[in-house]
XYZ file of C-alpha atoms in Angstrom:
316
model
C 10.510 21.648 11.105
C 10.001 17.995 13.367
C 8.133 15.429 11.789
C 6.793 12.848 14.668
C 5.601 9.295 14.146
C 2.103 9.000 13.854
C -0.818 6.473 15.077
C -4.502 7.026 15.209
C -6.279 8.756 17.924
C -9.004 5.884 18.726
C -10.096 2.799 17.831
C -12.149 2.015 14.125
C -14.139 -0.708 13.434
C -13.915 -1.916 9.034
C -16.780 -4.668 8.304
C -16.824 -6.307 4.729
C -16.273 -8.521 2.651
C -13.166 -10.379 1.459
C -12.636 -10.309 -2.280
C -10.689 -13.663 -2.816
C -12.691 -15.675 0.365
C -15.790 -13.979 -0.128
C -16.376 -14.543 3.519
C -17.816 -11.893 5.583
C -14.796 -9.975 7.463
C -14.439 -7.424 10.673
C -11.254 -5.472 10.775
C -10.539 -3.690 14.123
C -7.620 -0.734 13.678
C -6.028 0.263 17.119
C -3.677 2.981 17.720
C -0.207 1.713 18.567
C 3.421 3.114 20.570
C 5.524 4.713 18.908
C 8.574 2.508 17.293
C 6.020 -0.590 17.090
C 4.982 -0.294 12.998
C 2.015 -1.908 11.703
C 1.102 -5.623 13.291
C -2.146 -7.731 12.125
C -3.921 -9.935 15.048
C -5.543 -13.106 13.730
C -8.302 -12.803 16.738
C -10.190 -16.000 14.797
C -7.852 -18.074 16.186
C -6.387 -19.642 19.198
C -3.919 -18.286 20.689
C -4.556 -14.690 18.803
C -1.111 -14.907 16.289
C 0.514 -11.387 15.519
C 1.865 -10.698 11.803
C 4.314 -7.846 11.573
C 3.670 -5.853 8.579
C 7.089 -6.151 6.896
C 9.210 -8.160 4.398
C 10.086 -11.331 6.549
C 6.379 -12.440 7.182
C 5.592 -11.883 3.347
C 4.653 -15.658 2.271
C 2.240 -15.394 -0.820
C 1.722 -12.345 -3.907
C -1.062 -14.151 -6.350
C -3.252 -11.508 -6.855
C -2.583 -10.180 -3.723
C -0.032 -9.534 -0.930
C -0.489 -11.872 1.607
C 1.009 -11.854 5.437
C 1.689 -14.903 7.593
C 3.720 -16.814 10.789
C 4.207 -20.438 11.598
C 2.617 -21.672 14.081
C 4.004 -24.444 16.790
C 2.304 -27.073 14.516
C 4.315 -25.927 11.418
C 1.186 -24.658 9.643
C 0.678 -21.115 8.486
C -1.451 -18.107 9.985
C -2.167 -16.077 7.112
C -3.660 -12.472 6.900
C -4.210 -11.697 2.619
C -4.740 -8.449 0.688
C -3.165 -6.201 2.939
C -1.955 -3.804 -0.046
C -4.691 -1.560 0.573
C -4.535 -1.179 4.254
C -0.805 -0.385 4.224
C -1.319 2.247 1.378
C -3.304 4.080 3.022
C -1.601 3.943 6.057
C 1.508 5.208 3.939
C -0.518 8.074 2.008
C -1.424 9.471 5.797
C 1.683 8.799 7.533
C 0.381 6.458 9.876
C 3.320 4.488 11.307
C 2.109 2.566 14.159
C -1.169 0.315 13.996
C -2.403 -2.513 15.243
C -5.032 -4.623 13.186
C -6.974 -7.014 14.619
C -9.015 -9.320 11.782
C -11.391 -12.264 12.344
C -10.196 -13.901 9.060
C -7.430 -14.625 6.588
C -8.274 -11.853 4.534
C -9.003 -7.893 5.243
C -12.461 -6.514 3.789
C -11.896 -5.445 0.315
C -14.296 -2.105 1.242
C -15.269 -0.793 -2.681
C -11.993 -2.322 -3.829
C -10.180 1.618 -3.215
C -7.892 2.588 0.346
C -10.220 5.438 -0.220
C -12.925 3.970 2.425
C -9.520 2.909 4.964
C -8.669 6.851 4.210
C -12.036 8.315 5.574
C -12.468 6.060 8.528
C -9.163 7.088 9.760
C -9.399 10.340 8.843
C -12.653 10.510 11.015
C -11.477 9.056 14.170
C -8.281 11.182 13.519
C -4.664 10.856 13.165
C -2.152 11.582 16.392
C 1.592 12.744 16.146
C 3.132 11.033 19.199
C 6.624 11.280 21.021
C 9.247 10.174 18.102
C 10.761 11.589 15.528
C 10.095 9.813 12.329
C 12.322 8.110 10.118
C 12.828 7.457 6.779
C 14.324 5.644 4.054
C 16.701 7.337 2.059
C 17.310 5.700 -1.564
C 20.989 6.249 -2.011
C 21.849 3.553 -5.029
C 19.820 2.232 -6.908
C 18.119 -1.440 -7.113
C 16.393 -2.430 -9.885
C 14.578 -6.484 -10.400
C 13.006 -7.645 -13.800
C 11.177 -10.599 -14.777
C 11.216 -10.213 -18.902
C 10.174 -7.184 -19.973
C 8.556 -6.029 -16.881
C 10.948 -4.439 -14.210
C 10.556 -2.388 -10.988
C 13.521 0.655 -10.116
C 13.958 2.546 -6.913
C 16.802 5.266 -7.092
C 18.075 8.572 -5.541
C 15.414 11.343 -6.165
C 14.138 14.034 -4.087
C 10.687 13.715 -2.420
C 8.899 10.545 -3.432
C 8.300 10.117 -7.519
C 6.215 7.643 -8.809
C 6.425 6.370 -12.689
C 3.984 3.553 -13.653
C 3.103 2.117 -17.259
C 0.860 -1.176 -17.726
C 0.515 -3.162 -21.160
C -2.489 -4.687 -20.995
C -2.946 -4.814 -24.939
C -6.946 -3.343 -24.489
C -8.965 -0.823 -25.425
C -9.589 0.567 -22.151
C -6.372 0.809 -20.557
C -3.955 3.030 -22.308
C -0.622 2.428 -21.828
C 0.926 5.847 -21.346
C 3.014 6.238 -17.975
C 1.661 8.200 -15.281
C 4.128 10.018 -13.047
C 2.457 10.792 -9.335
C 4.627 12.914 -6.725
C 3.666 11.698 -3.831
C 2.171 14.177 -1.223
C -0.432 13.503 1.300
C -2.663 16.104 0.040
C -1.667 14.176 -3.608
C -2.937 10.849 -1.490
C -6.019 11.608 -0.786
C -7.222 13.469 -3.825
C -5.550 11.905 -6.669
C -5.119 8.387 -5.757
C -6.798 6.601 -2.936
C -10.403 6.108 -4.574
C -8.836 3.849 -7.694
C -10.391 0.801 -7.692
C -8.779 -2.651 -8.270
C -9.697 -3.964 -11.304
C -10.275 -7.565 -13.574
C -11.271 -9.076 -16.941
C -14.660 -10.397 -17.325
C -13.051 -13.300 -19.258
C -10.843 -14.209 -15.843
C -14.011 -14.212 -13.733
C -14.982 -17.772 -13.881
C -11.374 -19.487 -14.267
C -10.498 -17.067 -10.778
C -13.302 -18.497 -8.700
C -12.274 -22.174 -10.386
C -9.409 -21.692 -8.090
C -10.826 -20.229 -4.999
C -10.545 -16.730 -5.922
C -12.128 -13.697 -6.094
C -15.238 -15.487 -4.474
C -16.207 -12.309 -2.663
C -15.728 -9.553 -6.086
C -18.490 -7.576 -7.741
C -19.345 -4.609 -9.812
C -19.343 -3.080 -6.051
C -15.458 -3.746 -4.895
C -13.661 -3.937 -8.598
C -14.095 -2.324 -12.197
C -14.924 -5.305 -14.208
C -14.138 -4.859 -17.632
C -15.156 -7.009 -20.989
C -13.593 -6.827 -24.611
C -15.033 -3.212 -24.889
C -16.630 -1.591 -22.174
C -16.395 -0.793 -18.250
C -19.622 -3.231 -16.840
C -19.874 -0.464 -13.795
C -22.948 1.332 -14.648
C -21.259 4.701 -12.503
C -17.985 3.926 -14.910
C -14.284 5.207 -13.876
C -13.341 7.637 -11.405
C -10.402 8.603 -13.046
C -10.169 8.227 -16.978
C -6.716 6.337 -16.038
C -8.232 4.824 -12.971
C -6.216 1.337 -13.835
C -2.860 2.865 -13.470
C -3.852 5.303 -10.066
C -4.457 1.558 -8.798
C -1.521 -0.148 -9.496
C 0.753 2.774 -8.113
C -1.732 2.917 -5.075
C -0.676 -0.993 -4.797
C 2.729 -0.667 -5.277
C 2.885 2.004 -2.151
C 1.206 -0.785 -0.040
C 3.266 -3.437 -1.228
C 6.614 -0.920 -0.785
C 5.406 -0.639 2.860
C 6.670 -3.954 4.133
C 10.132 -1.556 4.136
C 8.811 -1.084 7.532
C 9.812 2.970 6.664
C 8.218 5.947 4.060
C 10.767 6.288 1.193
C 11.955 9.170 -0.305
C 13.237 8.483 -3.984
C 12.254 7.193 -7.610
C 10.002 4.592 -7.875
C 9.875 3.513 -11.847
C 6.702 0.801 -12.781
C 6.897 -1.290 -15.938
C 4.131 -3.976 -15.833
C 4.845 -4.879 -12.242
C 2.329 -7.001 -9.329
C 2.575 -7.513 -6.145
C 5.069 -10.671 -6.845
C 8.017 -7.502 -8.475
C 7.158 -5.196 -5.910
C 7.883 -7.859 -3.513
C 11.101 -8.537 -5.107
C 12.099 -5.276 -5.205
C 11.605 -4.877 -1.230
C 13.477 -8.060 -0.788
C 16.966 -6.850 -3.033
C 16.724 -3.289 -1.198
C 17.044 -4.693 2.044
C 19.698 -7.372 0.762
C 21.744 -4.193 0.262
C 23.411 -2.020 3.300
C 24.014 0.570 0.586
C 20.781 0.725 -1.014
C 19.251 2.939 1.262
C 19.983 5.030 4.666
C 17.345 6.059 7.749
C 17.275 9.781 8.375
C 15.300 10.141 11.428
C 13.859 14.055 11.830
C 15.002 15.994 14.394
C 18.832 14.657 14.357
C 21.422 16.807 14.251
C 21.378 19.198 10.840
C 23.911 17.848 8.975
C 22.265 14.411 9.115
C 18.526 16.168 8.898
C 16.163 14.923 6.203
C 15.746 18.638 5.320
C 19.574 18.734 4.458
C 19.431 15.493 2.453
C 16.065 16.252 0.660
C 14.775 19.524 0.883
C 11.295 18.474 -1.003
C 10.699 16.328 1.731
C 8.993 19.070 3.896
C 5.981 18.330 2.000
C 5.404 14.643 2.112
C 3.319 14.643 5.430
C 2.093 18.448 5.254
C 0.032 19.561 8.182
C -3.544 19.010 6.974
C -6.839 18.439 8.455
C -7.463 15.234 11.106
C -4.253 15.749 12.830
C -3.453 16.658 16.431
């Protein structure tokens, strides 16, 4: 079996809302060559600056994982809370976008990938020319702060563990494992919502942030009770959301992974870490691109893998 790179089959227009800026937001997604990855276009600004999506234009993870470039004036062109954008991108196995924005921040949609899933599921998905490639975890690489540490290690097909320790009612703190499939993606994962404390509201937008969040684009929670009057999606909602981050935040790899990814109490700041120590080492990891010759296949090295990117409805 040949596994291509993938882009979308025609252009889709986002509009929104950003949750930190609050400022209204239009996000333009445009299919892309093969080989190119996942670049955002500040098109609010002159000239229009492009932001690869990948580790070296990372520049800010407080409360959210934020993209930028220098410009000739030294300043900073920033493009924030991409996490959700890339994840879905990931859970689809779309490798090559361009995003053009008319702001420093993406639309936070109802706070999910789920609405980034459907658009692009709509306008369709195309495999192109290239084999795709992937990221093979062959040692493992492991970053703490404390008691809170993120692990990526040999596995076969792509297993996620996550636990979170939020010492409330609400959010239990039992790990959930999630083998990564498409299919898995879609159904299991891309509707969990970002989430916040009702308590952290006020001091947030004391500091600029989360200007542009409501019961509409985040579970809000108090001491007790969910304040969404529709409640949860999923009864462990709060986890599904923080491994749906981390796979947006593990994107900046700049390739899909195939390994163990183990959560304890990690953010995008971890996650970011973690990226940043697996490409510090040559032997962490090595790219299998399909279609080589069988003894370097992806099939040879991880037989599971056959079902990452399963045929499925919305592709060519």
């Amino acid at each position: 079996m040949k596994y291509k790179q993938r882009t979308i089959r025609q252009k889709i227009t986002c509009e929104g809302v950003g949750l930190h800026s609050g400022a209204p937001v239009r996000l333009e997604l445009f299919p892309a060559p093969p080989d190119s990855g996942v670049t955002f276009v500040r098109t609010d600004v002159t000239p229009h600056y492009e932001i690869p999506a990948n580790r070296a234009h990372l520049v800010d993870t407080q409360l959210a994982t934020t993209l930028g470039v220098p410009t000739v004036g030294g300043s900073m062109v920033t493009v924030a809370t991409v996490e959700h954008l890339l994840s879905a991108l990931m859970g689809l196995g779309v490798d090559n976008l361009i995003a053009h924005v008319d702001g420093p921040e993406l639309p936070i949609m109802d706070g999910s990938a789920g609405p980034f899933v459907n658009v692009i599921s709509q306008a369709g998905i195309e495999e192109q020319t290239k084999n795709k490639r992937f990221a093979v975890m062959r040692k493992e690489i492991e970053v703490r702060d404390g008691d809170k540490f993120a692990r990526l290690s040999p596995g076969s097909g792509m297993r996620i563990t996550c636990s979170l320790d939020f010492d409330h009612p609400l959010i239990p703190d039992r790990p959930l494992s999630f083998d990564f499939t498409e299919r898995a993606f879609r159904n299991e994962l891309c509707m969990a919502r970002t989430f916040g404390f009702l308590k952290d509201v006020e001091m947030l937008r004391a500091s600029g942030l989360a200007r542009g969040g409501s019961l509409d684009n985040a579970i809000v929670i108090d001491d007790y009770r969910v304040m969404n009057p529709e409640g949860l999606r999923f009864a462990d909602e709060f986890v599904r959301h923080k491994i749906l981050d981390a796979i947006g935040d593990l994107a900046l790899l700049g390739l899909p992974l195939i390994g163990k990814l183990h959560l304890c109490r990690t953010g995008h700041a971890l996650n970011a870490k973690l990226v940043e120590q697996v490409l510090a080492d040559p032997r962490a990891f090595e790219v299998v691109e399909l279609g080589e010759p069988a003894h370097v296949s992806l099939e040879a090295h991880v037989p599971e893998s056959r079902a990452l990117f399963e045929p499925i409805e919305g592709i060519a």
